[in-house]
Amino acid sequence: MSETDLTIRELRQRFAARSLSPLEYWLALERHIEAWEPAICALYAYDPEAARQQAKASTDRWMRGATLGVLDGIPATLKELIATKGQPVPLGTRAMDLVPAAEDAPAAARLREDGAVLFAKTTCPDYGMLSSGLSSFHRLSRNPWDTSQNPGGSSAGASAAAAAGYGPLHIGTDIGGSVRLPAGWTGTFGFKPSHGRIPVDPFYVGRCAGPMTRTVEDAAYAMATLSRPDWRDGTSLPPNDFDWTDLDIDVRGLRIGLMLDAGCGLAVDDEVGAAVGAAAQRFKDAGAIVIPVQPVLTREMLDGLDAFWRSRFWADIESLSPERRSKILPYIYAWAEGGASISGAGAIRGFNQTIEMRKSCGSLFTEVDAVISPTNPIVSYPAEWASPTNDPARPFEHICFTVPWNMSEQPASSINCGFSRSGMPVGLQIVGPRFDDMRVLRLSKAFESWTGGVRSWPKPPVR
């Protein structure tokens, strides 16, 4: 195994034993990134010189026994939408003025407090409004498993960086599946915690941040840092005393709902359905009670959400000059323009459908302890496409398994459960009750232990 494939636990052990320093590890990782980045274009504001300085400072702290936190010396990236002091936040679009951020957003602040090596931001599409690596500002991000294919989004660069092994930790954001969807398409582990568990700023309905990693335990390590409260998020949860790395669970007797129909949207590919069915059998074999369950989403709910989001986004951009609006990715602008004709009452009716989603999800969890489903309904789609339909009139047909849990604010993960005949990863979504983040992480870890996880990751292209 290459040094660049080490987990957080392994890195901490090596740092403590002085058999590898944070600076030595970073220099090896820097070479690895240089080999990969021209092919997948995952990074924005990449600053290897600053990373060297941070890694050297961490090396000194480890030598003195004065580390700042559990992530001291661990390289990490942040999705471009997460502000870092002194760097612009383009929001993935050429329409934004590049004004340096005045302060770190909560996730950035927590990582910095614990001594993580922040070496880059990761790419996203315009305003984070696509499940794609396509952007009017960033280079086109691609999937390391097959660079002709899409990494998903909107945490596109984060998922590509995790799959390519740009260090063990990458932080994305998720409002309808933007951590889990790309994790599913890149074979990585993506965790969307209960809302408020990781504070975000700015806050928006359904928006949260979460770790994207190669292993469940790496995400658990990150949660200890990221879950510290921050007053800037009014939904921020109180301090917790969880042992985030206590991941043992006995699944015997747990009632797990198996959802193979999202209720609307794209049909589930046969290969995806088969992989998720096989995953369900593993839970059965371990003693869980697996129960087929009905969808929580309806077409009315999805269309209402579409109307609400179009209205909200149009309100954000209608005051822009025509020149600036013309710089927005045409797909996203064509979608947003539909918001101009939606009345205030229509927008409220759309918002009310998010409440219906919450009620539907809550009702299901009176019957089950957890839910498993596909993360993504389809295996893959071309890198150049804006979404799996590539149709701005049908923008959310692929998020039907993921978006309800944003509106219900429940924790959910995506973990690899197999590969298609074409060699592309397939994601399993695991959902738990609101605030029971540990249950989702523990069920994810159990599944990872049964399968052995992803054993062979993509290798950099030979130049």
Short mmCIF file of C-alpha atoms in Angstrom, two decimals:
data_model
loop_
_atom_site.label_atom_id
_atom_site.label_comp_id
_atom_site.label_asym_id
_atom_site.label_seq_id
_atom_site.Cartn_x
_atom_site.Cartn_y
_atom_site.Cartn_z
CA MET A 1 0.00 0.00 0.00
CA SER A 2 1.25 3.46 -0.88
CA GLU A 3 1.82 6.05 1.85
CA THR A 4 -0.83 8.16 0.14
CA ASP A 5 -3.44 5.46 0.89
CA LEU A 6 -3.00 5.63 4.68
CA THR A 7 -6.09 6.24 6.82
CA ILE A 8 -6.31 8.88 9.54
CA ARG A 9 -5.76 6.24 12.24
CA GLU A 10 -2.69 4.91 10.41
CA LEU A 11 -1.30 8.40 9.86
CA ARG A 12 -1.73 9.31 13.52
CA GLN A 13 0.07 6.11 14.53
CA ARG A 14 2.93 6.81 12.12
CA PHE A 15 3.18 10.44 13.24
CA ALA A 16 3.25 9.39 16.91
CA ALA A 17 5.89 6.70 16.25
CA ARG A 18 7.95 9.22 14.25
CA SER A 19 8.17 6.74 11.36
CA LEU A 20 6.50 9.33 9.12
CA SER A 21 6.13 13.06 9.66
CA PRO A 22 3.27 15.25 8.48
CA LEU A 23 5.74 17.04 6.18
CA GLU A 24 7.03 13.78 4.67
CA TYR A 25 3.48 12.60 4.14
CA TRP A 26 2.45 15.88 2.53
CA LEU A 27 5.40 15.83 0.11
CA ALA A 28 4.44 12.30 -1.01
CA LEU A 29 0.82 13.41 -1.38
CA GLU A 30 1.87 16.47 -3.36
CA ARG A 31 3.56 14.25 -5.94
CA HIS A 32 0.46 12.03 -6.08
CA ILE A 33 -1.82 15.03 -6.67
CA GLU A 34 0.47 16.32 -9.43
CA ALA A 35 0.09 12.97 -11.21
CA TRP A 36 -3.71 12.96 -10.96
CA GLU A 37 -4.91 16.56 -11.15
CA PRO A 38 -4.51 17.22 -14.92
CA ALA A 39 -6.88 14.30 -15.57
CA ILE A 40 -9.64 14.94 -13.01
CA CYS A 41 -9.44 18.70 -12.24
CA ALA A 42 -10.75 18.34 -8.68
CA LEU A 43 -9.09 21.36 -7.06
CA TYR A 44 -9.49 25.12 -6.82
CA ALA A 45 -7.07 27.46 -5.02
CA TYR A 46 -4.53 24.66 -4.65
CA ASP A 47 -1.61 25.99 -2.58
CA PRO A 48 1.13 23.38 -2.06
CA GLU A 49 3.54 25.96 -0.60
CA ALA A 50 1.08 26.87 2.16
CA ALA A 51 0.49 23.16 2.73
CA ARG A 52 4.22 22.59 3.19
CA GLN A 53 4.34 25.32 5.81
CA GLN A 54 1.33 23.90 7.66
CA ALA A 55 2.76 20.37 7.50
CA LYS A 56 6.11 21.57 8.84
CA ALA A 57 4.38 23.34 11.74
CA SER A 58 2.43 20.17 12.47
CA THR A 59 5.64 18.11 12.35
CA ASP A 60 7.14 20.42 14.98
CA ARG A 61 4.03 20.01 17.19
CA TRP A 62 4.15 16.20 16.93
CA MET A 63 7.86 16.27 17.85
CA ARG A 64 7.07 18.39 20.93
CA GLY A 65 4.01 16.36 21.93
CA ALA A 66 1.86 19.49 21.59
CA THR A 67 -0.66 18.62 18.89
CA LEU A 68 -3.75 20.79 18.53
CA GLY A 69 -6.36 18.10 17.90
CA VAL A 70 -7.15 14.72 16.45
CA LEU A 71 -6.65 15.96 12.87
CA ASP A 72 -3.29 17.66 13.44
CA GLY A 73 -1.19 17.12 10.31
CA ILE A 74 -4.01 15.47 8.36
CA PRO A 75 -4.41 17.01 4.87
CA ALA A 76 -7.97 18.08 4.08
CA THR A 77 -9.90 19.95 1.42
CA LEU A 78 -13.06 22.01 1.65
CA LYS A 79 -15.71 22.40 -1.02
CA GLU A 80 -15.34 25.77 -2.70
CA LEU A 81 -18.73 26.93 -1.28
CA ILE A 82 -17.25 26.71 2.26
CA ALA A 83 -15.54 30.04 2.92
CA THR A 84 -11.90 30.22 3.95
CA LYS A 85 -10.55 33.55 5.15
CA GLY A 86 -8.76 35.56 2.49
CA GLN A 87 -9.87 33.44 -0.46
CA PRO A 88 -12.71 34.27 -2.88
CA VAL A 89 -15.83 32.11 -2.91
CA PRO A 90 -16.82 31.96 -6.60
CA LEU A 91 -19.76 29.61 -5.93
CA GLY A 92 -18.70 27.74 -9.05
CA THR A 93 -19.85 30.50 -11.40
CA ARG A 94 -18.29 33.22 -13.54
CA ALA A 95 -21.14 35.52 -12.44
CA MET A 96 -19.61 36.10 -8.99
CA ASP A 97 -17.23 38.90 -8.04
CA LEU A 98 -14.05 37.37 -6.60
CA VAL A 99 -14.08 39.03 -3.18
CA PRO A 100 -11.87 37.45 -0.49
CA ALA A 101 -13.87 35.93 2.38
CA ALA A 102 -13.69 37.90 5.63
CA GLU A 103 -13.59 34.80 7.85
CA ASP A 104 -13.57 31.02 7.87
CA ALA A 105 -16.92 29.25 7.67
CA PRO A 106 -17.54 26.88 10.62
CA ALA A 107 -16.11 23.73 9.00
CA ALA A 108 -12.95 25.57 7.94
CA ALA A 109 -12.55 27.11 11.39
CA ARG A 110 -12.88 23.74 13.15
CA LEU A 111 -10.32 22.05 10.88
CA ARG A 112 -7.87 24.89 11.33
CA GLU A 113 -8.31 24.82 15.13
CA ASP A 114 -7.33 21.14 15.14
CA GLY A 115 -4.23 21.59 12.98
CA ALA A 116 -5.46 20.01 9.75
CA VAL A 117 -3.42 20.86 6.65
CA LEU A 118 -5.82 22.81 4.42
CA PHE A 119 -4.23 22.63 1.00
CA ALA A 120 -7.06 23.38 -1.49
CA LYS A 121 -10.73 23.95 -2.11
CA THR A 122 -12.63 21.50 -4.32
CA THR A 123 -14.70 22.29 -7.37
CA CYS A 124 -18.47 22.54 -7.67
CA PRO A 125 -20.96 23.56 -10.37
CA ASP A 126 -22.57 27.02 -10.53
CA TYR A 127 -24.14 27.86 -7.15
CA GLY A 128 -23.87 24.17 -6.22
CA MET A 129 -27.08 23.51 -8.17
CA LEU A 130 -26.06 20.45 -10.22
CA SER A 131 -25.17 16.81 -9.63
CA SER A 132 -22.23 17.28 -11.95
CA GLY A 133 -18.65 18.43 -12.29
CA LEU A 134 -19.72 20.99 -14.91
CA SER A 135 -19.13 24.66 -14.04
CA SER A 136 -18.87 28.00 -15.82
CA PHE A 137 -15.93 28.92 -13.55
CA HIS A 138 -13.98 25.74 -12.79
CA ARG A 139 -12.42 23.27 -15.17
CA LEU A 140 -14.55 20.20 -15.85
CA SER A 141 -14.11 17.73 -12.99
CA ARG A 142 -14.08 14.04 -13.90
CA ASN A 143 -14.53 10.66 -12.26
CA PRO A 144 -11.22 8.90 -11.45
CA TRP A 145 -12.74 5.47 -12.15
CA ASP A 146 -13.34 6.55 -15.77
CA THR A 147 -12.46 10.10 -16.75
CA SER A 148 -15.09 10.07 -19.51
CA GLN A 149 -17.71 9.84 -16.75
CA ASN A 150 -19.19 12.32 -14.27
CA PRO A 151 -18.10 12.40 -10.61
CA GLY A 152 -21.56 13.66 -9.65
CA GLY A 153 -22.13 16.75 -7.57
CA SER A 154 -22.45 19.26 -6.39
CA SER A 155 -19.49 18.12 -4.24
CA ALA A 156 -17.85 17.07 -7.49
CA GLY A 157 -14.23 17.89 -6.78
CA ALA A 158 -14.46 16.49 -3.25
CA SER A 159 -15.66 13.11 -4.48
CA ALA A 160 -13.05 12.99 -7.25
CA ALA A 161 -10.30 13.96 -4.81
CA ALA A 162 -11.36 11.29 -2.31
CA ALA A 163 -11.51 8.54 -4.95
CA ALA A 164 -8.13 9.58 -6.37
CA GLY A 165 -6.54 9.55 -2.92
CA TYR A 166 -5.81 13.25 -2.38
CA GLY A 167 -5.45 12.51 1.33
CA PRO A 168 -8.03 10.97 3.67
CA LEU A 169 -10.48 13.85 4.25
CA HIS A 170 -12.64 16.06 2.05
CA ILE A 171 -15.59 18.16 3.20
CA GLY A 172 -18.64 18.62 0.98
CA THR A 173 -22.07 20.16 1.39
CA ASP A 174 -25.46 18.58 0.77
CA ILE A 175 -28.89 20.14 0.17
CA GLY A 176 -30.50 17.37 -1.87
CA GLY A 177 -27.83 14.70 -2.07
CA SER A 178 -24.68 16.65 -2.92
CA VAL A 179 -22.46 14.63 -0.58
CA ARG A 180 -24.11 11.22 -1.06
CA LEU A 181 -24.74 11.31 -4.82
CA PRO A 182 -21.12 11.94 -5.83
CA ALA A 183 -19.92 9.53 -3.14
CA GLY A 184 -22.10 6.86 -4.73
CA TRP A 185 -20.75 7.54 -8.21
CA THR A 186 -17.10 7.52 -7.07
CA GLY A 187 -17.19 4.58 -4.64
CA THR A 188 -16.33 6.73 -1.64
CA PHE A 189 -18.04 7.13 1.74
CA GLY A 190 -20.19 10.23 2.08
CA PHE A 191 -21.91 11.18 5.34
CA LYS A 192 -24.73 13.71 5.65
CA PRO A 193 -25.25 14.13 9.40
CA SER A 194 -28.37 15.30 11.19
CA HIS A 195 -28.88 18.94 10.35
CA GLY A 196 -27.17 21.18 12.85
CA ARG A 197 -24.64 18.50 13.78
CA ILE A 198 -22.02 20.21 11.61
CA PRO A 199 -22.75 23.95 11.69
CA VAL A 200 -22.96 25.74 8.33
CA ASP A 201 -22.84 29.40 7.38
CA PRO A 202 -24.74 30.49 5.40
CA PHE A 203 -27.61 28.29 6.54
CA TYR A 204 -30.42 27.31 4.21
CA VAL A 205 -33.32 24.86 4.44
CA GLY A 206 -31.93 21.36 3.91
CA ARG A 207 -28.29 22.47 3.68
CA CYS A 208 -25.62 20.70 5.67
CA ALA A 209 -21.94 19.79 5.45
CA GLY A 210 -20.37 16.36 5.69
CA PRO A 211 -17.13 14.39 5.30
CA MET A 212 -16.25 12.48 2.14
CA THR A 213 -13.63 9.79 2.71
CA ARG A 214 -12.50 6.35 1.60
CA THR A 215 -13.42 4.67 4.90
CA VAL A 216 -16.16 5.03 7.49
CA GLU A 217 -13.68 5.48 10.31
CA ASP A 218 -12.01 8.43 8.58
CA ALA A 219 -15.40 10.18 8.47
CA ALA A 220 -15.95 9.34 12.14
CA TYR A 221 -12.61 10.90 13.09
CA ALA A 222 -13.60 14.06 11.23
CA MET A 223 -16.97 14.28 12.99
CA ALA A 224 -15.30 14.82 16.36
CA THR A 225 -13.82 18.04 14.98
CA LEU A 226 -16.56 19.21 12.63
CA SER A 227 -19.45 18.73 15.07
CA ARG A 228 -18.34 21.38 17.54
CA PRO A 229 -21.09 24.05 17.74
CA ASP A 230 -20.88 27.46 16.10
CA TRP A 231 -23.16 30.38 16.96
CA ARG A 232 -23.37 31.48 13.30
CA ASP A 233 -25.69 28.56 12.54
CA GLY A 234 -28.94 29.02 14.46
CA THR A 235 -29.68 25.29 14.10
CA SER A 236 -26.29 24.27 15.54
CA LEU A 237 -26.76 21.38 17.99
CA PRO A 238 -25.39 21.47 21.56
CA PRO A 239 -21.93 20.04 22.27
CA ASN A 240 -21.82 16.25 22.18
CA ASP A 241 -19.66 13.79 24.08
CA PHE A 242 -19.92 10.98 21.52
CA ASP A 243 -16.98 8.68 21.01
CA TRP A 244 -17.26 9.03 17.26
CA THR A 245 -14.88 6.13 16.64
CA ASP A 246 -16.93 3.67 18.74
CA LEU A 247 -18.42 1.99 15.68
CA ASP A 248 -19.42 -1.46 16.94
CA ILE A 249 -23.06 -2.51 16.47
CA ASP A 250 -25.09 -5.70 16.71
CA VAL A 251 -27.70 -5.55 13.93
CA ARG A 252 -29.65 -8.58 15.16
CA GLY A 253 -33.31 -7.70 15.50
CA LEU A 254 -33.00 -4.27 13.91
CA ARG A 255 -35.89 -3.51 11.57
CA ILE A 256 -34.38 -2.18 8.36
CA GLY A 257 -36.61 -0.86 5.61
CA LEU A 258 -35.54 -1.74 2.07
CA MET A 259 -36.64 0.95 -0.40
CA LEU A 260 -36.05 0.01 -4.04
CA ASP A 261 -38.61 2.44 -5.51
CA ALA A 262 -38.13 6.18 -4.95
CA GLY A 263 -41.73 6.97 -5.90
CA CYS A 264 -40.82 9.14 -8.90
CA GLY A 265 -37.83 10.14 -10.98
CA LEU A 266 -35.45 7.95 -12.93
CA ALA A 267 -36.00 4.21 -12.90
CA VAL A 268 -33.43 2.16 -11.01
CA ASP A 269 -30.89 0.47 -13.28
CA ASP A 270 -30.97 -3.32 -13.00
CA GLU A 271 -27.34 -3.42 -11.87
CA VAL A 272 -28.02 -0.88 -9.13
CA GLY A 273 -31.07 -2.77 -7.92
CA ALA A 274 -29.15 -6.05 -7.85
CA ALA A 275 -26.25 -4.55 -5.85
CA VAL A 276 -28.61 -3.00 -3.29
CA GLY A 277 -30.57 -6.26 -3.06
CA ALA A 278 -27.33 -8.11 -2.33
CA ALA A 279 -26.51 -5.54 0.34
CA ALA A 280 -29.91 -6.13 1.95
CA GLN A 281 -29.13 -9.85 2.07
CA ARG A 282 -25.94 -9.12 4.01
CA PHE A 283 -28.02 -7.32 6.66
CA LYS A 284 -30.40 -10.30 6.77
CA ASP A 285 -27.52 -12.73 7.12
CA ALA A 286 -26.26 -10.71 10.10
CA GLY A 287 -29.65 -11.02 11.82
CA ALA A 288 -31.45 -7.84 10.84
CA ILE A 289 -35.12 -7.93 9.88
CA VAL A 290 -35.29 -6.45 6.38
CA ILE A 291 -38.73 -5.13 5.44
CA PRO A 292 -39.68 -3.84 1.97
CA VAL A 293 -41.04 -0.30 2.38
CA GLN A 294 -42.91 2.12 0.15
CA PRO A 295 -41.45 5.39 -1.15
CA VAL A 296 -41.54 8.53 0.98
CA LEU A 297 -41.52 10.86 -2.05
CA THR A 298 -44.28 11.70 -4.54
CA ARG A 299 -44.25 13.55 -7.83
CA GLU A 300 -46.20 16.39 -6.19
CA MET A 301 -43.50 16.74 -3.53
CA LEU A 302 -40.65 16.75 -6.05
CA ASP A 303 -42.37 19.25 -8.34
CA GLY A 304 -43.17 21.46 -5.36
CA LEU A 305 -39.53 21.45 -4.32
CA ASP A 306 -38.54 22.31 -7.89
CA ALA A 307 -40.89 25.32 -7.89
CA PHE A 308 -39.63 26.47 -4.49
CA TRP A 309 -35.95 26.18 -5.45
CA ARG A 310 -36.47 27.90 -8.81
CA SER A 311 -38.25 30.79 -7.06
CA ARG A 312 -35.58 31.07 -4.42
CA PHE A 313 -32.76 31.00 -6.95
CA TRP A 314 -34.45 33.49 -9.27
CA ALA A 315 -34.79 35.84 -6.30
CA ASP A 316 -31.03 35.54 -5.79
CA ILE A 317 -30.06 36.36 -9.38
CA GLU A 318 -32.82 38.60 -10.80
CA SER A 319 -31.04 41.76 -9.59
CA LEU A 320 -27.84 40.83 -11.44
CA SER A 321 -27.07 42.79 -14.56
CA PRO A 322 -27.83 41.04 -17.87
CA GLU A 323 -24.08 40.81 -18.47
CA ARG A 324 -23.47 38.97 -15.21
CA ARG A 325 -26.50 36.72 -15.66
CA SER A 326 -25.16 35.73 -19.08
CA LYS A 327 -22.10 34.24 -17.36
CA ILE A 328 -24.14 31.64 -15.44
CA LEU A 329 -24.00 28.14 -16.86
CA PRO A 330 -26.79 28.11 -19.49
CA TYR A 331 -28.36 24.93 -18.11
CA ILE A 332 -28.73 26.46 -14.65
CA TYR A 333 -29.94 29.79 -15.98
CA ALA A 334 -32.57 28.07 -18.14
CA TRP A 335 -33.79 26.20 -15.07
CA ALA A 336 -33.78 29.29 -12.81
CA GLU A 337 -35.59 31.45 -15.34
CA GLY A 338 -38.69 29.33 -14.73
CA GLY A 339 -38.81 30.88 -11.26
CA ALA A 340 -39.65 34.29 -12.74
CA SER A 341 -43.21 33.18 -13.51
CA ILE A 342 -43.90 31.51 -10.15
CA SER A 343 -46.07 33.63 -7.85
CA GLY A 344 -45.36 34.15 -4.19
CA ALA A 345 -48.24 31.83 -3.37
CA GLY A 346 -46.83 29.26 -5.78
CA ALA A 347 -43.45 29.43 -4.08
CA ILE A 348 -45.07 28.91 -0.67
CA ARG A 349 -47.04 25.95 -1.97
CA GLY A 350 -43.76 24.53 -3.22
CA PHE A 351 -42.11 25.07 0.15
CA ASN A 352 -45.03 23.35 1.85
CA GLN A 353 -44.12 20.19 -0.04
CA THR A 354 -40.85 20.08 1.93
CA ILE A 355 -43.01 19.80 5.06
CA GLU A 356 -44.89 16.93 3.44
CA MET A 357 -41.57 15.19 2.84
CA ARG A 358 -40.69 15.61 6.50
CA LYS A 359 -44.02 14.11 7.56
CA SER A 360 -43.66 11.19 5.17
CA CYS A 361 -40.17 10.37 6.40
CA GLY A 362 -41.23 10.68 10.03
CA SER A 363 -44.15 8.32 9.47
CA LEU A 364 -41.90 5.66 7.95
CA PHE A 365 -39.55 5.78 10.92
CA THR A 366 -42.35 4.83 13.29
CA GLU A 367 -42.09 1.38 11.66
CA VAL A 368 -38.34 0.89 11.09
CA ASP A 369 -35.02 1.53 12.81
CA ALA A 370 -33.15 2.39 9.60
CA VAL A 371 -33.69 2.50 5.83
CA ILE A 372 -31.45 1.26 3.03
CA SER A 373 -31.86 2.17 -0.63
CA PRO A 374 -29.87 2.97 -3.73
CA THR A 375 -28.01 6.25 -3.46
CA ASN A 376 -28.23 6.88 -7.19
CA PRO A 377 -30.74 5.27 -9.53
CA ILE A 378 -28.29 4.95 -12.43
CA VAL A 379 -24.75 3.64 -12.86
CA SER A 380 -23.12 6.61 -14.58
CA TYR A 381 -23.39 9.41 -17.16
CA PRO A 382 -20.99 11.47 -19.30
CA ALA A 383 -18.64 13.98 -17.68
CA GLU A 384 -19.85 16.78 -19.94
CA TRP A 385 -23.50 16.46 -18.91
CA ALA A 386 -25.03 18.89 -16.42
CA SER A 387 -27.13 16.13 -14.84
CA PRO A 388 -28.14 12.52 -15.49
CA THR A 389 -31.03 13.76 -17.68
CA ASN A 390 -29.07 16.71 -19.09
CA ASP A 391 -32.47 18.43 -19.34
CA PRO A 392 -33.14 21.64 -17.34
CA ALA A 393 -36.86 20.90 -17.54
CA ARG A 394 -36.24 17.65 -15.59
CA PRO A 395 -33.46 18.65 -13.22
CA PHE A 396 -34.14 16.54 -10.13
CA GLU A 397 -35.13 13.13 -11.48
CA HIS A 398 -31.98 11.59 -9.98
CA ILE A 399 -32.24 12.89 -6.38
CA CYS A 400 -35.43 11.09 -5.36
CA PHE A 401 -33.73 8.65 -3.00
CA THR A 402 -31.63 11.34 -1.31
CA VAL A 403 -33.54 14.64 -1.07
CA PRO A 404 -36.32 13.59 1.34
CA TRP A 405 -33.78 13.03 4.12
CA ASN A 406 -32.49 16.60 3.75
CA MET A 407 -35.98 17.92 4.33
CA SER A 408 -36.52 15.55 7.28
CA GLU A 409 -33.05 16.48 8.61
CA GLN A 410 -32.11 12.83 9.19
CA PRO A 411 -28.57 11.41 9.00
CA ALA A 412 -27.77 9.41 5.88
CA SER A 413 -24.68 7.95 4.26
CA SER A 414 -23.60 6.51 0.95
CA ILE A 415 -21.23 3.55 0.95
CA ASN A 416 -20.00 1.44 -1.94
CA CYS A 417 -21.94 -1.81 -2.40
CA GLY A 418 -20.47 -3.08 -5.65
CA PHE A 419 -19.52 -2.28 -9.21
CA SER A 420 -21.30 -2.36 -12.54
CA ARG A 421 -20.19 -4.48 -15.47
CA SER A 422 -18.56 -1.31 -16.84
CA GLY A 423 -16.46 -1.02 -13.68
CA MET A 424 -18.30 1.95 -12.15
CA PRO A 425 -19.14 2.06 -8.42
CA VAL A 426 -22.67 1.57 -7.04
CA GLY A 427 -23.72 3.34 -3.85
CA LEU A 428 -25.90 2.07 -0.98
CA GLN A 429 -27.70 4.73 1.06
CA ILE A 430 -28.17 4.10 4.80
CA VAL A 431 -30.60 6.38 6.68
CA GLY A 432 -31.16 6.65 10.43
CA PRO A 433 -33.50 8.48 12.82
CA ARG A 434 -33.01 12.19 13.34
CA PHE A 435 -30.04 12.93 15.64
CA ASP A 436 -28.89 9.27 15.70
CA ASP A 437 -25.80 9.93 13.61
CA MET A 438 -23.95 7.14 15.39
CA ARG A 439 -26.44 4.54 14.17
CA VAL A 440 -25.79 5.46 10.55
CA LEU A 441 -22.02 5.42 11.04
CA ARG A 442 -22.18 2.09 12.88
CA LEU A 443 -24.39 0.45 10.27
CA SER A 444 -22.07 1.80 7.58
CA LYS A 445 -19.02 0.41 9.40
CA ALA A 446 -20.72 -2.97 9.81
CA PHE A 447 -21.44 -3.13 6.09
CA GLU A 448 -17.89 -2.07 5.27
CA SER A 449 -16.53 -4.84 7.49
CA TRP A 450 -18.75 -7.46 5.79
CA THR A 451 -17.63 -6.45 2.30
CA GLY A 452 -14.05 -5.47 3.07
CA GLY A 453 -14.64 -2.05 1.52
CA VAL A 454 -13.14 -0.95 -1.77
CA ARG A 455 -9.93 -2.94 -2.12
CA SER A 456 -8.44 -1.38 -5.23
CA TRP A 457 -8.68 2.33 -6.00
CA PRO A 458 -8.00 4.02 -9.35
CA LYS A 459 -4.37 4.70 -10.22
CA PRO A 460 -3.06 7.97 -11.70
CA PRO A 461 -2.79 8.02 -15.49
CA VAL A 462 0.66 7.36 -16.91
CA ARG A 463 2.05 10.49 -18.53
#
